[in-house]
XYZ file of N, CA and C in Angstrom:
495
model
N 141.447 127.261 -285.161
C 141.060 126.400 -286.253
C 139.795 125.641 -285.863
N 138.943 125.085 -287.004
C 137.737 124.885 -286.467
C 138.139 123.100 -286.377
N 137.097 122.636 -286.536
C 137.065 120.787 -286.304
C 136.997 120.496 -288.164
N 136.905 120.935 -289.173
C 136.887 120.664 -290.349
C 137.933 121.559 -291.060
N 139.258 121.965 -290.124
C 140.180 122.541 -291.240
C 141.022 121.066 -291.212
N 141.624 121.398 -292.244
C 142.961 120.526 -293.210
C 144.103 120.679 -293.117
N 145.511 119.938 -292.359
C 146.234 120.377 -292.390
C 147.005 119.060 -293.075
N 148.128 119.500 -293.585
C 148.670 118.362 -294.224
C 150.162 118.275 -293.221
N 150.116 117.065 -293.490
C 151.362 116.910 -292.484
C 152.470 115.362 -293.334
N 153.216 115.287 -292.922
C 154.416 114.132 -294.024
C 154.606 112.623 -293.347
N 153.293 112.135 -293.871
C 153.375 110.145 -293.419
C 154.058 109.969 -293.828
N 155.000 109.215 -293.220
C 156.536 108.259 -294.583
C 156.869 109.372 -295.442
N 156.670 109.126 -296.792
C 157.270 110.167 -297.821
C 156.433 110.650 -298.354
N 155.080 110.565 -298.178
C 153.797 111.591 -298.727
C 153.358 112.522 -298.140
N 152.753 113.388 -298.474
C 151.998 114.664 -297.706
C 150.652 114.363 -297.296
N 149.701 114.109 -296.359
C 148.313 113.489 -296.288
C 147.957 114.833 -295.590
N 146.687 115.226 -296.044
C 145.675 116.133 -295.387
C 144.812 115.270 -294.162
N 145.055 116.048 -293.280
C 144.178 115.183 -292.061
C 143.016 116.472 -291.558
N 141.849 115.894 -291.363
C 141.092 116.725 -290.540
C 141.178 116.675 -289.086
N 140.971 117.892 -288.894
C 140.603 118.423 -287.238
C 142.457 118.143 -286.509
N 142.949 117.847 -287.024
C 144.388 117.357 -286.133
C 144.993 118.566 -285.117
N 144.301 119.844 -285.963
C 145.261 120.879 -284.950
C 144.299 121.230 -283.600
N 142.514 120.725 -283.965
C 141.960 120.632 -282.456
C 142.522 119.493 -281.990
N 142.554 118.519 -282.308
C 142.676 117.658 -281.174
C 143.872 117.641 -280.316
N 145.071 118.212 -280.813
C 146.347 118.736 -280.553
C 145.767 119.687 -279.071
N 144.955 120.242 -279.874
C 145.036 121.667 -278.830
C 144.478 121.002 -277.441
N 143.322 120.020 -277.971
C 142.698 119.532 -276.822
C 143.321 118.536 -275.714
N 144.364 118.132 -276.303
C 145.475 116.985 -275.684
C 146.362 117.834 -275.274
N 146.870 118.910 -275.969
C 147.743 119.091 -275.004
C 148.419 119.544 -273.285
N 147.761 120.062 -272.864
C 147.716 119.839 -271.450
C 147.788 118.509 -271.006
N 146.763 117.744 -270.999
C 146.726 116.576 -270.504
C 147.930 115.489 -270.205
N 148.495 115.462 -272.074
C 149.202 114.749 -272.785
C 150.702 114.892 -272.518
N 151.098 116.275 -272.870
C 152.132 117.137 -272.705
C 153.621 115.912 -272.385
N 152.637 115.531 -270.786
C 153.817 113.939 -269.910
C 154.155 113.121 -270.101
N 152.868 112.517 -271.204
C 152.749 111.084 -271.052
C 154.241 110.633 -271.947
N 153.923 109.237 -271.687
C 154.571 108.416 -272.682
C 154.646 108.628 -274.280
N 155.640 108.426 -275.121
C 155.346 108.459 -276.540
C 154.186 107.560 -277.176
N 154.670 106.192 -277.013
C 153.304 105.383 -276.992
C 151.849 105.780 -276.810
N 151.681 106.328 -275.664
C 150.006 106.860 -275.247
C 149.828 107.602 -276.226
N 150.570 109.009 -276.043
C 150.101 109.914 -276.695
C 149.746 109.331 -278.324
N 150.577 108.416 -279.126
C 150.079 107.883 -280.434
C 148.908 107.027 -280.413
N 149.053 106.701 -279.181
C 147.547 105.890 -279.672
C 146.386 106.522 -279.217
N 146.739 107.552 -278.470
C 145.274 108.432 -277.916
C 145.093 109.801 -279.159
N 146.158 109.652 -280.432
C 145.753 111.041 -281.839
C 145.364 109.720 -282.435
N 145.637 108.423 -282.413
C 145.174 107.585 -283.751
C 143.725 107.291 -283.191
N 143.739 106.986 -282.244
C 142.293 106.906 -281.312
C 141.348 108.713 -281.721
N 141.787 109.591 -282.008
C 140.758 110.320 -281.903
C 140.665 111.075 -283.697
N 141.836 110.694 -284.115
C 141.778 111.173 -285.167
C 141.175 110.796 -286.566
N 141.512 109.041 -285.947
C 140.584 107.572 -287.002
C 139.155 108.077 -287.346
N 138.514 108.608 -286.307
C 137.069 108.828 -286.530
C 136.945 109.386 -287.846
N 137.537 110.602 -287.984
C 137.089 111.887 -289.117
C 138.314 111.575 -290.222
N 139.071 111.031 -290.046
C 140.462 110.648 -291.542
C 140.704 109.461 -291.861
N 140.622 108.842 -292.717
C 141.093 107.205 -293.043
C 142.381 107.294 -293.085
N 142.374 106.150 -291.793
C 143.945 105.659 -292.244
C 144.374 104.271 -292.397
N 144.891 104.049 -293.246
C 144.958 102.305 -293.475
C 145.426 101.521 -292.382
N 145.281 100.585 -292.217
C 145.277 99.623 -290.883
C 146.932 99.342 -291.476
N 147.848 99.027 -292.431
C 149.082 99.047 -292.688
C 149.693 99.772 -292.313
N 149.353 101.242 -292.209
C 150.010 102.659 -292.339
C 149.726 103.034 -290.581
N 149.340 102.299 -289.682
C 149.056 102.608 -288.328
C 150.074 103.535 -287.793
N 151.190 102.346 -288.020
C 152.558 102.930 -287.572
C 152.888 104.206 -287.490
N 153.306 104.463 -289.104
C 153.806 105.797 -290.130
C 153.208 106.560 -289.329
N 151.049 106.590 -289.378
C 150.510 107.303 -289.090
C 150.948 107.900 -287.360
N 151.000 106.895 -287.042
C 151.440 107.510 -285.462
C 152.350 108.148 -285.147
N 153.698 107.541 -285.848
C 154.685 108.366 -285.853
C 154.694 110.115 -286.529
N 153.611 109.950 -286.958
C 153.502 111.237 -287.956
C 152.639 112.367 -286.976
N 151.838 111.581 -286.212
C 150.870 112.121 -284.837
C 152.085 112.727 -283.967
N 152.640 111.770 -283.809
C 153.616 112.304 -282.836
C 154.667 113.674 -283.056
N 155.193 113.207 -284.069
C 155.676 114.477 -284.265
C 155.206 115.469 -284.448
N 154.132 115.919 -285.018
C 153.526 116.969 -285.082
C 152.732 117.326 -284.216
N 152.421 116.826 -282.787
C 152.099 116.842 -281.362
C 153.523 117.677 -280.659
N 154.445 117.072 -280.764
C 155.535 117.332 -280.036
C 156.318 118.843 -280.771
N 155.669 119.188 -282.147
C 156.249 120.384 -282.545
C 155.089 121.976 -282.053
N 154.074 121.200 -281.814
C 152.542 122.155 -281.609
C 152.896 122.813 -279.911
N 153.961 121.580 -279.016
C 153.670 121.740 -277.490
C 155.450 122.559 -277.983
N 156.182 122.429 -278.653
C 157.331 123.534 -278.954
C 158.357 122.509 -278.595
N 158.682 121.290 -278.295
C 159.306 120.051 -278.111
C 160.228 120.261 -279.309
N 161.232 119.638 -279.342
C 161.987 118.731 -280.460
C 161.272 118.119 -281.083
N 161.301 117.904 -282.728
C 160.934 116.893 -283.229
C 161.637 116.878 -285.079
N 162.304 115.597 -284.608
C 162.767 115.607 -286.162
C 161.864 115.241 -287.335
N 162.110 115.946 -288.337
C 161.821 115.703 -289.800
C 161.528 114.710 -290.456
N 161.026 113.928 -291.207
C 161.232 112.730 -291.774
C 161.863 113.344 -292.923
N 162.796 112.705 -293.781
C 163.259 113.288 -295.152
C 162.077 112.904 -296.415
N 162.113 114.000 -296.451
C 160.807 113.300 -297.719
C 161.344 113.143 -299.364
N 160.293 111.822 -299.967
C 160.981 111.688 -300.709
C 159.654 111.959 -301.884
N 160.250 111.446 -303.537
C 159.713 112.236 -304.695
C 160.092 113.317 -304.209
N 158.912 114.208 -304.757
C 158.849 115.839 -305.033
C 158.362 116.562 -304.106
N 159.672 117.575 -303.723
C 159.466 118.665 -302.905
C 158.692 120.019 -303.099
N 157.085 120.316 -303.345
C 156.621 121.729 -303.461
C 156.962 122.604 -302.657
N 156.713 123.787 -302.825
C 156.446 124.612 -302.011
C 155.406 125.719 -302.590
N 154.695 126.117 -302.045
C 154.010 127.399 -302.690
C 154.097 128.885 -301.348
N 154.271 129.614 -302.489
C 154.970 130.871 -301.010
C 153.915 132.355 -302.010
N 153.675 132.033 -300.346
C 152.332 133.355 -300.447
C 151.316 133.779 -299.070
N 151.094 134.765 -299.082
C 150.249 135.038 -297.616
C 149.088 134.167 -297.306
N 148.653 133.430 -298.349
C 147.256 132.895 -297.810
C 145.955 133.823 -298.585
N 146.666 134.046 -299.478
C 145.467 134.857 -300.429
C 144.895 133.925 -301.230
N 143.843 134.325 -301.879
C 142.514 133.540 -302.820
C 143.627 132.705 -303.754
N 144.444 133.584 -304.504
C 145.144 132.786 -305.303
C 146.321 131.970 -304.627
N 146.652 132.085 -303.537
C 147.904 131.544 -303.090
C 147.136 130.327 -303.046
N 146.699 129.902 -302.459
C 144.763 128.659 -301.440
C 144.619 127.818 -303.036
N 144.218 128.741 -304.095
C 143.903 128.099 -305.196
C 145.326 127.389 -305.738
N 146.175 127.860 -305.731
C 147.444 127.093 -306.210
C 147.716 125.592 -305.489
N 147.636 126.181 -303.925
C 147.902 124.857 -303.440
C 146.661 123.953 -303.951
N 145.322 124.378 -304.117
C 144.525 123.256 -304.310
C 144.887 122.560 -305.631
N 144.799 122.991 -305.906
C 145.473 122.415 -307.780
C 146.250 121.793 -307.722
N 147.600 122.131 -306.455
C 148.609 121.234 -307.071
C 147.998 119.578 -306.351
N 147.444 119.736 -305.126
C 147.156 118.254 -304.407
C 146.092 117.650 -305.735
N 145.469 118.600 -306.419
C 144.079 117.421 -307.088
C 145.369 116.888 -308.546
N 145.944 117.461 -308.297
C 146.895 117.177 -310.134
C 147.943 116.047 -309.428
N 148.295 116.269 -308.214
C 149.416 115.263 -308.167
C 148.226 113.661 -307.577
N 147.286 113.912 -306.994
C 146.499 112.865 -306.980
C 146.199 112.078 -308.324
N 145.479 112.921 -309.052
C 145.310 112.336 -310.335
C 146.507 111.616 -310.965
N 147.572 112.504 -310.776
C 148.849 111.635 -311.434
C 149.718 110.468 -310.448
N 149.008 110.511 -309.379
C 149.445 109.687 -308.045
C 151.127 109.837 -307.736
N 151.311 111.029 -307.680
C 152.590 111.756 -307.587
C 153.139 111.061 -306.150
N 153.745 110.640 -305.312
C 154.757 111.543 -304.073
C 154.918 112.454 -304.436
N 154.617 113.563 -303.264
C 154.855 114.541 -303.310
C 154.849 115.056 -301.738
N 155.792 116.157 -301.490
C 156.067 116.995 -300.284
C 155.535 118.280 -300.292
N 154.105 118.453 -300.038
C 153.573 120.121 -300.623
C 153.645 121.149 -299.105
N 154.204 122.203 -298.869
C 154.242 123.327 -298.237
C 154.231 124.329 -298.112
N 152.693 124.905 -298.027
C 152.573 126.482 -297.899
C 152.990 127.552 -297.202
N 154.342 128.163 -297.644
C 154.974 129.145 -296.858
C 154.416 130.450 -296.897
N 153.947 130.714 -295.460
C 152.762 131.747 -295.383
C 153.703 133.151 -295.018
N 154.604 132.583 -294.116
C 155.602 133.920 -293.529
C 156.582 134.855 -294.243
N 155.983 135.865 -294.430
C 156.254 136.951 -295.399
C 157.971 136.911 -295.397
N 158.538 136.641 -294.062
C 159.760 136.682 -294.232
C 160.685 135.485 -294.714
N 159.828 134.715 -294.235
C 160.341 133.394 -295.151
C 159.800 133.149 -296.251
N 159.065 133.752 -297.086
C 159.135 133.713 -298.583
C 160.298 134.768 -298.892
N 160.473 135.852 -297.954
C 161.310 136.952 -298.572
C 162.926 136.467 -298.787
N 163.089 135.140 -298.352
C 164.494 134.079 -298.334
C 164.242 133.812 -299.341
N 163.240 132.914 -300.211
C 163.232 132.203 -301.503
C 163.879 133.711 -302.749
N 163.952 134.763 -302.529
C 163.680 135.800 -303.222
C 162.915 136.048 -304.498
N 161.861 135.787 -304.391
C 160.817 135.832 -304.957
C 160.148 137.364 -305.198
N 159.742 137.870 -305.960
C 159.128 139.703 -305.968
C 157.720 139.520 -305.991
N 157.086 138.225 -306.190
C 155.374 138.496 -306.442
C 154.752 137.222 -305.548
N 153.569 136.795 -305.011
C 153.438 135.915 -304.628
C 151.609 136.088 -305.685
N 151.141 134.180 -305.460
C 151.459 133.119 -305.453
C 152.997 132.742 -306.032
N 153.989 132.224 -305.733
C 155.142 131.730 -306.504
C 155.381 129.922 -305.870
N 155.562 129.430 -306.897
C 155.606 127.594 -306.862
C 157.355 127.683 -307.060
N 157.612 126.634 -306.502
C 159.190 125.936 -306.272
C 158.824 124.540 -306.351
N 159.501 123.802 -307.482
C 159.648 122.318 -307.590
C 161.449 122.190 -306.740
N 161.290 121.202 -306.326
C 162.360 120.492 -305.993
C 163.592 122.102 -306.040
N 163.041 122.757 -305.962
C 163.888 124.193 -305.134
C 163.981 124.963 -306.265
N 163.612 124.921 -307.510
C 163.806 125.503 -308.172
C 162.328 126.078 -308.646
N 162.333 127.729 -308.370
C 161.622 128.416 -309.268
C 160.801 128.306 -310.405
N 159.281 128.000 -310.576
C 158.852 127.759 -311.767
C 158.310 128.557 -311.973
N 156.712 129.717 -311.329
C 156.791 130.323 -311.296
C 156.406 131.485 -310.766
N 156.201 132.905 -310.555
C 156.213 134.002 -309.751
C 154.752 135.153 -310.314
N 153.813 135.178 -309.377
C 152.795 136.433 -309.400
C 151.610 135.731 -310.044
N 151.329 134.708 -310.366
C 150.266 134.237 -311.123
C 150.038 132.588 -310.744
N 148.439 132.092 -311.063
C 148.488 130.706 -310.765
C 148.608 129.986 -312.107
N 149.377 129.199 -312.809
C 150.171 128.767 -313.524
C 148.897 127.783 -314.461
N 148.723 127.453 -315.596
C 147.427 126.509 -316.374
C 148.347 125.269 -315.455
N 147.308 124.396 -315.724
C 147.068 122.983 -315.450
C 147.835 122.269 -316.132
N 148.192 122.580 -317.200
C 148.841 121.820 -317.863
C 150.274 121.854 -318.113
N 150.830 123.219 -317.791
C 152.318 123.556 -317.414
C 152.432 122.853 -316.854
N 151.638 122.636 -314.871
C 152.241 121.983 -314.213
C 152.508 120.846 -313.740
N 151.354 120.138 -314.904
C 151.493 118.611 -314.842
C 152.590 118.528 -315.691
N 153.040 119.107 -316.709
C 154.439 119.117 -317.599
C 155.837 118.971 -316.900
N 155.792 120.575 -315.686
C 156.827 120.520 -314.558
C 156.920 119.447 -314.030
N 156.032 118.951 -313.340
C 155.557 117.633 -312.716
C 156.433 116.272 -312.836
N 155.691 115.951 -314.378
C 156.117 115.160 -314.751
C 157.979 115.191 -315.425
N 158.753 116.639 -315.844
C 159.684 116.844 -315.690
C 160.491 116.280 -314.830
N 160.166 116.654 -313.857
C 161.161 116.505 -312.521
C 161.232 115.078 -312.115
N 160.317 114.516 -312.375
C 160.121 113.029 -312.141
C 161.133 112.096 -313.307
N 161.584 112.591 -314.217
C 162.669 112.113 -315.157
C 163.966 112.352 -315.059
């Protein structure tokens, strides 16, 4: 991964895109691997602050959110946070349209300032669990919306806002 990919990862109960997180991972880990829990959070909030805003409130969350996803990269334990609102998923190899779905759904749930839990399931065999026959395919809150196509804008602010009632 280069220093300007995006990975999203789960602060508290939102999904935040962070840049560069999976270099700096890579670059810490050796080093890091030992240390203390403490260090290691303040040496990803220390390198990660530069290139991602993170609110001086959200330090915490944010660290805790460093951490775990440090400790899942080196193959460690690391629990889940339960996330809350709305659970996406989009399940697809990573094709033009799979990429375009997920982008849509982060600019639509921004605009609508959703919570939301978004996750691109890339592994052919773990989409082949959802049983799904076509990919791009979207899952709200586990349920199927829909399969082989990227869906108008306006369905899925409809779904969206559905599920939220």
């Amino acid at each position: 991964m280069s220093k300007d990919d995006i990975v999203q990862i789960k602060v508290g109960r939102h999904s935040v895109g962070m840049m560069g997180l999976q270099q700096v991972m890579a670059e810490m880990a050796h080093d890091f691997a030992a240390k203390p829990d403490d260090e290691v959070k303040s040496e990803l909030l220390k390198r990660l602050s530069g290139r991602n805003y993170i609110p001086g409130a959200a330090k915490k969350s944010y660290g805790d959110a460093f951490l775990r996803e440090f400790k899942k990269h080196l193959g460690a334990p690391a629990p889940e946070d339960t996330p809350g609102g709305l659970e996406i998923k989009v399940l697809g190899p990573g094709c033009a349209q799979c990429d375009r779905l997920e982008r849509e759904l982060m600019e639509i749930l921004a605009e609508l300032e959703l919570p939301a839990d978004i996750e691109h399931v890339r592994d052919i065999k773990e989409i082949g669990k959802y049983g799904v026959m076509g990919t791009p395919a979207l899952l709200i809150n586990g349920e199927v919306k829909c399969v082989g196509s990227v869906p108008p804008k306006s369905r899925v602010i409809q779904w969206l806002t559905d599920m939220q009632e």
